[in-house]
Structures are given as structure tokens and as C-alpha cells.
Amino acid sequence: MKKALTILSLALLGQASAATITVWTHFGDSELAWLRSQAANFKAKTGNTVNIVSVPFGEMTDKFIQSAPKGQGPDLLTTQPHDRLGQLAAAGVIEPMDKFVTSRTDLDKTALNAMTYQGKLFGIPMFAEAVAVVYNKALVPSAPTSWNAFLAAAQKNTGSGKFGYLADLSNAYMQYGIVSAYGGYVFKNNGGTLNVKDVGLANAGADKASAFLNDLRYKYNLVPEGVNGDAAKSAFVQGRLGMFLTGPWDMGDIKKANINYGIIPFPTPPGASGKWSPFVGVQGTMLNSYSKNKAVAAQFAKQISSSDAQVAFNKAGGRIPASLSARTKLKADPVVQGFGKTISMGTPMPNVPQMGAVWGPWSNAIAQSVQKPNQNYGQILDKAVQEINSSIK
């Protein structure tokens, strides 16, 4: 009996022994320091050690796909963009996390959708980004919420070296919100599964969207030819631009310029069937399907996406949290609140590998649509979609 109890005690000790997990990250500076502090907290709380390894962002995906099946990869990737999810899932190197994430009420639904592939959750979202209209309150004192108010404010500030509204009209990613508002789409979304055989970039709504982008330049005379994102940002930080379509990545320079700014969604464009819904990019933590410590790794992944951890993460690097309660705690931050709203109303960029066939032809078509007045939008977009479909087998 005594011997049996000793064996049982040893077995229980073995089960309770601390694990060591490895996390690959591309974070640097203050964000890396944040992740290390989270690892220290995790060890103090659970007894499990987190070994953090820095891997360059551009190398992480391919390196992981090659090393994971050999048992040489990390337990977690912190973080990967959701549009690489399809490639990683197809390679069989990431584990569905549905059984580990039992409560999802605190996570932004758009971010959760982005991390879902073929009906399964393949990552826990940490942060997201989408474009919005940043406006200079010195030129546009009150936020325009309708298209008519937006147009009036833009036209009032156009002329004499000033601009009312600028955006890169030839950039398909930046202008997807317009396409979506009129009923265009990249791949048809059927209950969370994207049908790559149904491309909606040349339907009637997509044609109307291209016509509206053309109108911004040639009918409303707001966006001159040759304006790209850099030119628009330069005018904004110089105080010569009322409203600017951009993302969180430009907010550092805007803050340095001491512009008194606000952040709003682009209004519903005229004649649109739906609201403006921009592309959303999400990054999250993914679990190695070959990991020998999946439960511990998932526990750490959940910790770093929790509300308090996300507030600290925002303070470290300014990212927009996927945690809704973290956004509430950061309600005094106009960047979090402004872009948080457009993220929630946005559409995740398709996370399937076939998206690689879309960017080139679609970008060329959007650029061509705004090169001169009154283009044959249907013909331009039809040609792009034919090229896309021929590349998708």
C-alpha cells in the first residue's frame, strides 16, 4: 500500500511539473519588453517558463512551415497577420484553437472572423488596423457624418494651396470600403467560408464604386492626379489638408505635427446600398500543431490577449487592441476609439492563399479607373476579374 501511494505521488508530481514553451516574435523594443514582462508574470502565476525568440517578421512564416513538422518550431507565433492564416493552415502547421477559447465575448467580431478559416478559429487576435478619415479640427471644426456634409466641408477647404480631402484613389486596399459600400466584394462569404470561385470585383456595385472614385477626382475636383499617400500625409502635417484617409501607421507623424485631429469613418457614399466597410488587417497568436505543450501554450496566448494585458500592450506600442474592454479602458485615446470603430465596422482581408492572385489585376484596374474622366469601368473590371479567375485553379 505504501509503495502504491509513493508511485501515485510521483505520478502526480510528474503531471504537475512545470513546462517550458517557446514563443517566436517579431516584436522589438518596448513591445518586446512587454512580452517578456508577460512571460515573467505567467511563470510567477503558473510555474511554466516562456522562452522568447526574436525572428524577423518577413522570415517567420516560411521558417515556421519548414521547422514545425521536424519538431524544431516554437509552440506559439506572436504574432502573424491573418492573411497568412490560409497558407499556414493548408501546410498543417497551426492548430485550431476553438477548444481553448471558450469565451469570445470580449474579442472584436471582425478580428475573430479574420482569424477564422474554413469555420475554425486558428488564432487568438491581439491587434488590428483599418483606415479611417483623420480630420484637422482647425479646418473642419465638426465631424461630418453624412456624404453631403462631408462634401461641403471638403469643397469649402479646397483651393488657394489647401485641400479638403485627399486619399490615394489608385490604391485598392485603401479604397475597399467604397467597393464594399456599393456591394462589391473580393470572394463571396458563405457563413464564414470564402468561395474563391465567386469574385465580386466586377459586379454592378463594383462598377459604381469605380465611378464614385473617378468622381472624387473629376466631378468633385477634390483629389488631383498623382496624389499618393505620402503626398496626402505631407499636406496634412503641414496644416493644408482638411481630411485625410489613412491608417494608424501615420498617427505618429500627425501627433508630432501638433495637429488638433479627430478620427471618423468615411460616410456612406451617394447611392450606396451599404455602409462604408474598409479592409481590416488583424494579427494574432497562433499555436503550433506539433507542439507538445498545447494547453500551456494556449493559456499563455489567452493571457496576452486579455483585457489588462492589451491595455499594457497599447501603452507599449500604440496598437489597437482586439479586446473590446481594453478599448473601453483606453476611451481617452482618440486613436484607439477612432480606428477601433472602423475596425469593428470593417471587413477582414481575405485570409485564403488565392488572395495572391487578386492584388495585381485588381490594383491595376482601380488605378486605371481614376486615370481619366468617365472610364468604361465595367470593361476595366471585367478584364481584371477574368485575369484573377484564370489564375485561381
PDB file of C-alpha atoms in Angstrom, residues 175-186 200 203-210 212-213 266-279 345-347:
ATOM      1  CA  GLN A 175     -10.437  52.097 -51.272  1.00  0.00           C
ATOM      2  CA  TYR A 176     -12.038  48.741 -50.472  1.00  0.00           C
ATOM      3  CA  GLY A 177     -14.500  50.455 -48.110  1.00  0.00           C
ATOM      4  CA  ILE A 178     -16.037  52.226 -51.122  1.00  0.00           C
ATOM      5  CA  VAL A 179     -16.222  48.970 -53.111  1.00  0.00           C
ATOM      6  CA  SER A 180     -17.907  47.233 -50.179  1.00  0.00           C
ATOM      7  CA  ALA A 181     -20.410  50.070 -49.626  1.00  0.00           C
ATOM      8  CA  TYR A 182     -21.727  49.692 -53.167  1.00  0.00           C
ATOM      9  CA  GLY A 183     -21.979  45.882 -52.923  1.00  0.00           C
ATOM     10  CA  GLY A 184     -18.682  44.740 -54.399  1.00  0.00           C
ATOM     11  CA  TYR A 185     -16.596  42.046 -52.698  1.00  0.00           C
ATOM     12  CA  VAL A 186     -13.455  40.021 -53.308  1.00  0.00           C
ATOM     13  CA  GLY A 200     -17.424  40.186 -56.876  1.00  0.00           C
ATOM     14  CA  ASN A 203     -20.406  43.305 -60.378  1.00  0.00           C
ATOM     15  CA  ALA A 204     -22.738  46.297 -60.698  1.00  0.00           C
ATOM     16  CA  GLY A 205     -21.740  47.586 -57.256  1.00  0.00           C
ATOM     17  CA  ALA A 206     -18.028  47.424 -58.057  1.00  0.00           C
ATOM     18  CA  ASP A 207     -18.686  49.401 -61.264  1.00  0.00           C
ATOM     19  CA  LYS A 208     -20.498  52.099 -59.237  1.00  0.00           C
ATOM     20  CA  ALA A 209     -17.636  52.218 -56.750  1.00  0.00           C
ATOM     21  CA  SER A 210     -15.095  52.863 -59.502  1.00  0.00           C
ATOM     22  CA  PHE A 212     -17.513  57.249 -57.478  1.00  0.00           C
ATOM     23  CA  LEU A 213     -13.716  57.136 -57.076  1.00  0.00           C
ATOM     24  CA  PHE A 266     -15.831  57.694 -44.300  1.00  0.00           C
ATOM     25  CA  PRO A 267     -19.551  58.480 -44.734  1.00  0.00           C
ATOM     26  CA  THR A 268     -21.890  56.275 -46.735  1.00  0.00           C
ATOM     27  CA  PRO A 269     -21.222  57.339 -50.345  1.00  0.00           C
ATOM     28  CA  PRO A 270     -24.113  58.591 -52.523  1.00  0.00           C
ATOM     29  CA  GLY A 271     -26.390  55.862 -53.849  1.00  0.00           C
ATOM     30  CA  ALA A 272     -24.577  53.099 -51.962  1.00  0.00           C
ATOM     31  CA  SER A 273     -26.518  50.029 -50.816  1.00  0.00           C
ATOM     32  CA  GLY A 274     -24.488  49.602 -47.609  1.00  0.00           C
ATOM     33  CA  LYS A 275     -22.171  51.412 -45.233  1.00  0.00           C
ATOM     34  CA  TRP A 276     -18.503  52.049 -45.917  1.00  0.00           C
ATOM     35  CA  SER A 277     -16.627  48.965 -44.647  1.00  0.00           C
ATOM     36  CA  PRO A 278     -12.826  49.140 -45.012  1.00  0.00           C
ATOM     37  CA  PHE A 279     -10.393  46.259 -45.159  1.00  0.00           C
ATOM     38  CA  MET A 345     -17.403  48.071 -38.996  1.00  0.00           C
ATOM     39  CA  GLY A 346     -14.803  46.732 -41.406  1.00  0.00           C
ATOM     40  CA  THR A 347     -14.305  43.582 -43.475  1.00  0.00           C
TER      41      THR A 347
END
